[in-house]
Coordinates of C-alpha atoms and ligand atoms in Angstrom, one line a residue:
X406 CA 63.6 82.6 87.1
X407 CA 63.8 79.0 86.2
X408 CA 66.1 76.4 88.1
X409 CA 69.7 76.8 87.1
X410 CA 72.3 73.6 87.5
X411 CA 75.4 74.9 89.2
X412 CA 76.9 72.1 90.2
X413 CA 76.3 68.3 89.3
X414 CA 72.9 67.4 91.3
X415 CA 72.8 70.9 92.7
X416 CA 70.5 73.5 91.2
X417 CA 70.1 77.3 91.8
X418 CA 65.9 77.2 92.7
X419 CA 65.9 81.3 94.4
X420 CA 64.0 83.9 92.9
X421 CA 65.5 87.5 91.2
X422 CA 64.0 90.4 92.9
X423 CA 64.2 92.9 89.9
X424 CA 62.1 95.6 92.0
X425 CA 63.3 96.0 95.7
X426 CA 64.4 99.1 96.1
X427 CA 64.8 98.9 99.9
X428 CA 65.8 96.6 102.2
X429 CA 66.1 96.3 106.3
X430 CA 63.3 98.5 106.9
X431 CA 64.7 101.3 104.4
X432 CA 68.0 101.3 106.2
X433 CA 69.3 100.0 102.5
X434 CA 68.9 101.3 99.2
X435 CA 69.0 98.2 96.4
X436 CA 69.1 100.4 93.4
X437 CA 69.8 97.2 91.8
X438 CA 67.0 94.9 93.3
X439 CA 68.6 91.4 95.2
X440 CA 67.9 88.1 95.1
X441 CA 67.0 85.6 97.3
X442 CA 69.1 82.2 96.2
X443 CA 68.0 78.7 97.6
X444 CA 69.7 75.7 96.6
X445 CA 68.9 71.6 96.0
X446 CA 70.9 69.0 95.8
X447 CA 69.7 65.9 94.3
X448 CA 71.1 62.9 96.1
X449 CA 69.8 59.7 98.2
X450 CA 68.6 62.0 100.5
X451 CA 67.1 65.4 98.6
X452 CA 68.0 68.5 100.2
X453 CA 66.7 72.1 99.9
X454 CA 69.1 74.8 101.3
X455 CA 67.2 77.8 102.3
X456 CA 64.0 79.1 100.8
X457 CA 63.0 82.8 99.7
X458 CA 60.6 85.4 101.1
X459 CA 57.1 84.9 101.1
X460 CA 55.7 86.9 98.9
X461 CA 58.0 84.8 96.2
X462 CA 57.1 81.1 97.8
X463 CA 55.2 80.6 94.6
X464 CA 58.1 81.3 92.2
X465 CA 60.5 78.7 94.3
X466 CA 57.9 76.4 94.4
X467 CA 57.5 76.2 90.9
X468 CA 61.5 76.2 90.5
X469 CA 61.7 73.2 92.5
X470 CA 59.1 71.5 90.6
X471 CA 61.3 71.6 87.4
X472 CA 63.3 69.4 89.1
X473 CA 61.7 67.1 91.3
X474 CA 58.1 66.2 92.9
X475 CA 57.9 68.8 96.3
X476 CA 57.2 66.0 98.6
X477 CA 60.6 64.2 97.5
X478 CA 62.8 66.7 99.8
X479 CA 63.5 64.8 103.1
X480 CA 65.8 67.7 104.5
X481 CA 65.6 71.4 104.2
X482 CA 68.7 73.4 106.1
X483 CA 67.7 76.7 107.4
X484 CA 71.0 78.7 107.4
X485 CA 69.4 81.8 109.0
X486 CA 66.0 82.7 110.2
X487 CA 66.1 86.3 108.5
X488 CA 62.3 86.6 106.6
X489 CA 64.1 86.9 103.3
X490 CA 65.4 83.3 103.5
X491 CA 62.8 81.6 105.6
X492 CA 59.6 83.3 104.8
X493 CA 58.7 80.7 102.5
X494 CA 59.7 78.1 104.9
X495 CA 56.1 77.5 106.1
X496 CA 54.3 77.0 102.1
X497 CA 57.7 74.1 101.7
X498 CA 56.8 72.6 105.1
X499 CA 53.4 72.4 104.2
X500 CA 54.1 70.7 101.1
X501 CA 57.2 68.8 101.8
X502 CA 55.1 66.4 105.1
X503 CA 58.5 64.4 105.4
X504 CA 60.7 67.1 105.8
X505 CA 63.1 67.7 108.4
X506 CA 64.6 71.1 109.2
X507 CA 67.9 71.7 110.2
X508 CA 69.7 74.4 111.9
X509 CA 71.2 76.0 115.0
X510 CA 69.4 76.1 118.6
X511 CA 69.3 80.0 118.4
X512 CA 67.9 78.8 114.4
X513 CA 65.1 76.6 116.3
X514 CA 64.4 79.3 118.5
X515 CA 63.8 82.2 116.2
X516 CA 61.9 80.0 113.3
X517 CA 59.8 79.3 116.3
X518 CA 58.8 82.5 117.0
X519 CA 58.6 83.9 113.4
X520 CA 56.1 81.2 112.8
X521 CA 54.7 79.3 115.7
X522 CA 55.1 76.0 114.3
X523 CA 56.4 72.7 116.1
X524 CA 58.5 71.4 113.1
X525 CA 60.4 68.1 113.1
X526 CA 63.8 70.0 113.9
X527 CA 67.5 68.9 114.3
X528 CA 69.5 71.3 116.5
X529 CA 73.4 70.9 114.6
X530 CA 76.2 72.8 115.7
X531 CA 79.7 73.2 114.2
X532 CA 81.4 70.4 112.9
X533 CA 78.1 68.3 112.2
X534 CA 77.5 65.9 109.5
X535 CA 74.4 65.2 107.6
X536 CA 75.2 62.0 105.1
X537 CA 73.0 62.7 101.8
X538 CA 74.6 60.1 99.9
X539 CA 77.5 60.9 97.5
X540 CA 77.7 64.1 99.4
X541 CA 78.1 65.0 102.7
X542 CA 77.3 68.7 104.1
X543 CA 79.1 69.9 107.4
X544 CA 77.4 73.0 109.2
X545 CA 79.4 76.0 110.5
X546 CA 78.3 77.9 113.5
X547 CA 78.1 81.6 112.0
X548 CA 76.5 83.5 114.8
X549 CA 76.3 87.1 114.3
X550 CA 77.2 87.2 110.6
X551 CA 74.7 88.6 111.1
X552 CA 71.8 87.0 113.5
X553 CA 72.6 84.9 116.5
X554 CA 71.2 82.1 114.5
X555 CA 73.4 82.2 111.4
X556 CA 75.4 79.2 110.0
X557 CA 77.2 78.4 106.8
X558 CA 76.6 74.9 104.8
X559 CA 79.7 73.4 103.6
X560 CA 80.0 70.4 101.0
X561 CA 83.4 68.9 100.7
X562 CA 82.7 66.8 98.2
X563 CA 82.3 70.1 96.0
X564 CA 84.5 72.8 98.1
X565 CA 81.1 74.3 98.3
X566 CA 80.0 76.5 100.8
X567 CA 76.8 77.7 101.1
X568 CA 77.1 81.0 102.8
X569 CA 73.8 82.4 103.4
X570 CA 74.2 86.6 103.9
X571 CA 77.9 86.3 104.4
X572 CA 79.9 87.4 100.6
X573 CA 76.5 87.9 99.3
X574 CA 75.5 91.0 97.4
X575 CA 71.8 93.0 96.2
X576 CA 72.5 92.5 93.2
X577 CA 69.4 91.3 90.5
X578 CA 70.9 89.6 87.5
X579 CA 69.9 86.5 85.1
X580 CA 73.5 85.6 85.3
X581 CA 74.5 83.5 88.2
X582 CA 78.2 83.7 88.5
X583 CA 80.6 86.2 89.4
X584 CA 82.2 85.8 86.1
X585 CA 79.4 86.6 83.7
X586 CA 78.7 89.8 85.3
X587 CA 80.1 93.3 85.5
X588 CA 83.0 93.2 87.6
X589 CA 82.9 96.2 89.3
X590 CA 79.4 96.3 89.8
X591 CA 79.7 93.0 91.6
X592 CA 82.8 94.5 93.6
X593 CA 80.6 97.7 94.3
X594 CA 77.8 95.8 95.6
X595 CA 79.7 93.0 97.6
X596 CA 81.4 96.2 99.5
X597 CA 78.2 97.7 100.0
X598 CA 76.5 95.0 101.4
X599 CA 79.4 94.5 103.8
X600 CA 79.6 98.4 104.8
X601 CA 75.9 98.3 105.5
X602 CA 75.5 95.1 107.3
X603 CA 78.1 93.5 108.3
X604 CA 81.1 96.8 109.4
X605 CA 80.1 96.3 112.9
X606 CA 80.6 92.5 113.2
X607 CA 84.5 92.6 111.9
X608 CA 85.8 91.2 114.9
X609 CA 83.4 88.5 114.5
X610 CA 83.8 87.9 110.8
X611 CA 87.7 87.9 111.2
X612 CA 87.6 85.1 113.8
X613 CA 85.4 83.4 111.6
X614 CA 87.5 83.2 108.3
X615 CA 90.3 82.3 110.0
X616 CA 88.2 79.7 112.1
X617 CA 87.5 78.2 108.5
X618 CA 90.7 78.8 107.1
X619 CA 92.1 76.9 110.4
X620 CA 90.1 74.0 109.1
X621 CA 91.9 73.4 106.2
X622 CA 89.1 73.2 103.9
X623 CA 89.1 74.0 100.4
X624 CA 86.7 77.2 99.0
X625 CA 85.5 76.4 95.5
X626 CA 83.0 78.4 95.4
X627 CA 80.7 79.9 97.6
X628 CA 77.5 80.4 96.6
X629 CA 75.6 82.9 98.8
X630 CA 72.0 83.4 99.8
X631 CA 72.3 87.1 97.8
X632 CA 73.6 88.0 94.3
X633 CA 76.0 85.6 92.2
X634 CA 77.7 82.9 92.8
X635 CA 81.8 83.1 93.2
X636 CA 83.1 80.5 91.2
X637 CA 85.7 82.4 89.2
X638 CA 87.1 83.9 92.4
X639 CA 85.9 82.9 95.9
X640 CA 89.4 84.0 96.9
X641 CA 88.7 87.6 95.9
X642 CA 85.4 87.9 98.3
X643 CA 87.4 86.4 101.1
X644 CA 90.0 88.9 100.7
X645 CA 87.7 92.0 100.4
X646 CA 86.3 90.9 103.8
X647 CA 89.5 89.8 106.0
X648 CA 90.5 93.6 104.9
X649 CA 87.2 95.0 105.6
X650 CA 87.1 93.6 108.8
X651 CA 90.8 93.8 110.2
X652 CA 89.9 97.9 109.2
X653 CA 92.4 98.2 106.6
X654 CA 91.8 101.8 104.8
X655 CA 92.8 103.7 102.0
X656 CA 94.0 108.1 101.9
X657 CA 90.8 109.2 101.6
X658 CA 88.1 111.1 103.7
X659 CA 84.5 111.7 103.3
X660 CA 83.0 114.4 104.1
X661 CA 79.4 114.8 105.2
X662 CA 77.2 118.1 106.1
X663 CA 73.8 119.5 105.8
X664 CA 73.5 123.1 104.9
X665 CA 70.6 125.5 106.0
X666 CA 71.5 129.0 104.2
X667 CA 74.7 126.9 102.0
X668 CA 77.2 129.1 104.5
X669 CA 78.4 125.2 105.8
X670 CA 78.0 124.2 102.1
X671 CA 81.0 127.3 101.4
X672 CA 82.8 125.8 103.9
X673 CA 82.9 122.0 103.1
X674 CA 84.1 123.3 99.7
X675 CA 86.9 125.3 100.8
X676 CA 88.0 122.6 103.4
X677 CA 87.9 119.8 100.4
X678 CA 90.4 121.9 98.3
X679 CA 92.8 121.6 101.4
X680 CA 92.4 118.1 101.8
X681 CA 92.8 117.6 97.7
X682 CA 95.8 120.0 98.3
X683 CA 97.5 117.5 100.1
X684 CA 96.8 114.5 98.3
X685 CA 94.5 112.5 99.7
X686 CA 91.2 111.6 98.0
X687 CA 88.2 113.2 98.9
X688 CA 84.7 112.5 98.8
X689 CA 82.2 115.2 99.2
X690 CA 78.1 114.6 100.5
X691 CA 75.6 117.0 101.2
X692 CA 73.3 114.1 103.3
X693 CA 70.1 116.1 102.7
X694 CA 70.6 115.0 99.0
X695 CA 72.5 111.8 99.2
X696 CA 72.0 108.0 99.4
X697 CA 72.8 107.2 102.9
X698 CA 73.7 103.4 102.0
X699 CA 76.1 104.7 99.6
X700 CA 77.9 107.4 101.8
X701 CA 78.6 104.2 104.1
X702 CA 79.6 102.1 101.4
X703 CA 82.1 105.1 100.8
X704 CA 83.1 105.6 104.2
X705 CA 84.3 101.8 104.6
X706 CA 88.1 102.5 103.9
X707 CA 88.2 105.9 104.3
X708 CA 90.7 107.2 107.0
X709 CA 88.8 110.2 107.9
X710 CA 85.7 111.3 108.4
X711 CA 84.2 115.0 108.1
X712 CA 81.1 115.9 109.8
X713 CA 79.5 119.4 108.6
X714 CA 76.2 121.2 109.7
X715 CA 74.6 124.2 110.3
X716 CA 73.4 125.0 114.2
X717 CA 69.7 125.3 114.7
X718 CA 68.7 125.8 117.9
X719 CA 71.6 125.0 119.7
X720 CA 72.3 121.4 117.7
X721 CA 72.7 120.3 114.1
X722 CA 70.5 119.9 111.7
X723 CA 67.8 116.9 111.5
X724 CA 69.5 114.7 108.4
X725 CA 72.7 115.0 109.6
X726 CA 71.7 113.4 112.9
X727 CA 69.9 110.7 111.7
X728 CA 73.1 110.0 109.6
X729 CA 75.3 110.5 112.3
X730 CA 72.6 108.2 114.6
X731 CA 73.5 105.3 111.6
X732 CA 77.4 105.8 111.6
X733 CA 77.4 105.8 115.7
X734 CA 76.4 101.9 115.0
X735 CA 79.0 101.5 112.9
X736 CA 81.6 100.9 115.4
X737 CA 84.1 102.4 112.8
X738 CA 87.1 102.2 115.1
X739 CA 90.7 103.4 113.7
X740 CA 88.8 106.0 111.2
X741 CA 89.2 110.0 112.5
X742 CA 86.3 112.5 112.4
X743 CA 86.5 116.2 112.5
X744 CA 83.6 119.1 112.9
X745 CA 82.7 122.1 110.7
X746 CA 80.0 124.4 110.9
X747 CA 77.8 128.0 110.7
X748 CA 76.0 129.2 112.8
X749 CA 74.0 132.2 113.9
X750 CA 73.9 133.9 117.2
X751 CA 75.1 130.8 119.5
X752 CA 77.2 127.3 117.9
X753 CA 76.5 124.2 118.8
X754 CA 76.2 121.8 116.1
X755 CA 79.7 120.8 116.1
X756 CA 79.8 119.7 120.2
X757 CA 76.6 118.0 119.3
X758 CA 78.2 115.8 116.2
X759 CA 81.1 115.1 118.4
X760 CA 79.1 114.2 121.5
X761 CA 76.9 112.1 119.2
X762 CA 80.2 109.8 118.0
X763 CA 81.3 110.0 121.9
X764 CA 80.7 106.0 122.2
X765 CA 80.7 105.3 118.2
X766 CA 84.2 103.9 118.6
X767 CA 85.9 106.7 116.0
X768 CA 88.5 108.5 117.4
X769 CA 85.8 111.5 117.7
X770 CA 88.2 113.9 119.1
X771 CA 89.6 115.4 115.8
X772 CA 89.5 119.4 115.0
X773 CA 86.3 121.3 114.2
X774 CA 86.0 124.7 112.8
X775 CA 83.3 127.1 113.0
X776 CA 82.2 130.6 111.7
X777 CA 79.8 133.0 112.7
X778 CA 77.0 133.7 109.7
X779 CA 78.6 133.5 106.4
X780 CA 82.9 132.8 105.6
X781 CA 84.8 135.7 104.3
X782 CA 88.1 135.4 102.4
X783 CA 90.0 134.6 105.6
X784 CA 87.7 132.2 107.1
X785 CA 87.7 130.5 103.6
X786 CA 91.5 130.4 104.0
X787 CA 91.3 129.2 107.5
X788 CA 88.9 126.2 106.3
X789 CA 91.3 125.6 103.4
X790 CA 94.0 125.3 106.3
X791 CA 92.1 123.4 108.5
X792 CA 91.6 120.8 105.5
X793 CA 95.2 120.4 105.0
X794 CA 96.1 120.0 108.2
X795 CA 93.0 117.1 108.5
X796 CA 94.4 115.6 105.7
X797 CA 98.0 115.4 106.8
X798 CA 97.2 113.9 109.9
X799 CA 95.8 110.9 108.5
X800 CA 99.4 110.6 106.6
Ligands
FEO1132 FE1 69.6 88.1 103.9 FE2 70.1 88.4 107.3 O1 69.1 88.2 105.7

């Protein structure tokens, strides 16, 4: 995509990945591709703010080009060494001789041993000033949102903070603002993105926003180093994550399984008609079938959390584990998770799920309920009961 003013003297120069369909070493599904977004602003000094992956270099290059000469940028902040913002870093360098990087020691380090390349680098920390001219940016320490060597760009002359990972979104579009685009796709994506990269860091991202709030500088807009721009409504991404990160839920539970002969798949039914019984919303995944990124982006602000399988050979079943393995990172504290299960000749798959969550930071020592081969009526019943009573103890 061509360069896009956003701003007086600032331009939108990132690339659209229409085709990624998965991200973090297919721990993420983008079923609606991402972007990469690096900014310029045009001032005394000329500044580029993040580049792209490599494999789109070209395309940035060429974006920048609309606008100025490459060897005009004197400054190019690295917010975050993460290959899909700095893998281009090397073809700008290379054209850009006068260019000076900046970014955090931990910033230095990691571009360092990404690319093995002795750039002319200024170390900045929080509070920081680099004078451009009209404008002047002030970096933000961000460490862990969501590398050690994160930081945020702020311009007060704009209320402009460039974000980098943090309120961003996978989310391809030739729109650039969050108010020319589907609203609750954007909401569906900027939750998603937080539930599958960020959920564990709450504690980190809390202190953070209030860190900035505490600074008494006004959010225009943020524009991020993923998806759209917030210019209608930074407000509304700030909110979304100072309640995803304090753990504020909703009355719902998702419930997860795997099912070898469908006798845990008779179960999971039954014990959803209890919880639905009661009230609270329910959301049902067979994970043999199912879009892990999406049963996480799900789980977020649920309350509770069901895990289902079948025993084989003592433990549960192989999908389920792996998904389990995922949520264990979560460090989903406050949520609730309860067991179901068949099995055979001997149980086991409901210790194992609980002993798997045993350091996950869920309260993993909710109910479980298990039955021998296949449910009869009463065993239905009894999972119908055991839903209710899962569901009213969230209340
Ligand atoms: Fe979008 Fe942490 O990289």
């Amino acid at each position: 995509m061509a360069a896009i003013k956003i701003l007086p003297d600032i331009y939108s120069v990132g690339v659209v990945d229409w085709n990624v369909r998965n991200f973090h070493g297919h721990t993420y599904t983008t079923a609606r591709g991402s972007s990469y977004n690096a900014y310029l602003i045009i001032d005394e000094k000329i500044t580029l703010v993040d580049t792209v992956s490599a494999a789109f270099g070209p395309e940035l290059i060429e974006n920048i080009k609309e606008i100025i000469p490459l060897e005009k940028i004197d400054y190019v902040i690295a917010n975050h060494v993460e290959t899909d913002h700095s893998g281009a870093l090397p073809q700008i360098i290379s054209l850009c001789p006068k260019a000076k990087v900046f970014g955090t020691a931990k910033c230095k380090e990691g571009l360092y041993k990404h690319y093995y390349k002795d750039w002319d680098f200024q170390v900045v920390k929080t509070g920081d000033q680099l004078k451009l001219g009209r404008r002047t940016l002030t970096f933000i320490e961000a460490a862990m949102i969501h590398w050690p060597d994160s930081m945020f760009t702020y311009c007060p002359q704009d209320g402009l903070l460039l974000s980098n990972d943090a309120f961003g979104q996978h989310f391809a579009t030739g729109e650039k603002f969050d108010d020319q685009v589907d609203p609750c796709a954007l909401m569906d994506e900027t939750e998603k993105y937080y539930a599958n990269i960020l959920w564990p860091l709450g504690a980190v991202i809390l202190r953070k926003i209030q860190e900035i709030q505490g600074m008494n500088i006004p959010l225009k807009i943020i524009a991020p180093s993923h998806g759209v721009i917030w210019r209608k409504d930074p407000a509304k991404a700030v909110n979304c994550y100072l309640d995803w990160a304090s753990g504020k839920t909703r009355d719902r539970v998702v419930v997860v399984y795997e099912t070898m002969w469908q006798a845990t798949e008779k179960m999971a039914r039954k014990i959803i008609e209890g919880i639905i019984s009661s009230g609270i919303q329910v959301q049902l995944y067979d994970i043999a079938q199912s879009d892990r990124t999406e049963v996480i982006t799900r789980m977020l602000t649920a309350k509770g959390f069901l895990f289902g399988s079948s025993t084989h050979d003592n433990d549960m079943l192989p999908n389920i584990a792996a998904f389990l393995e995922i949520v264990k990172g979560l460090k989903a504290k406050g949520r609730k998770a309860g067991y179901f299960g068949s099995y055979g000749w001997a149980g086991g798959a409901t210790k194992e799920m609980r002993e798997m969550l045993k350091d996950s930071g869920i309260d993993q020592n909710g109910p479980e309920i298990s039955v021998k081969y296949v449910p009869d009526p009463s065993e239905l019943a009894a999972c119908f009961d055991f839903g209710v009573k899962f569901a009213e103890s969230l209340k």
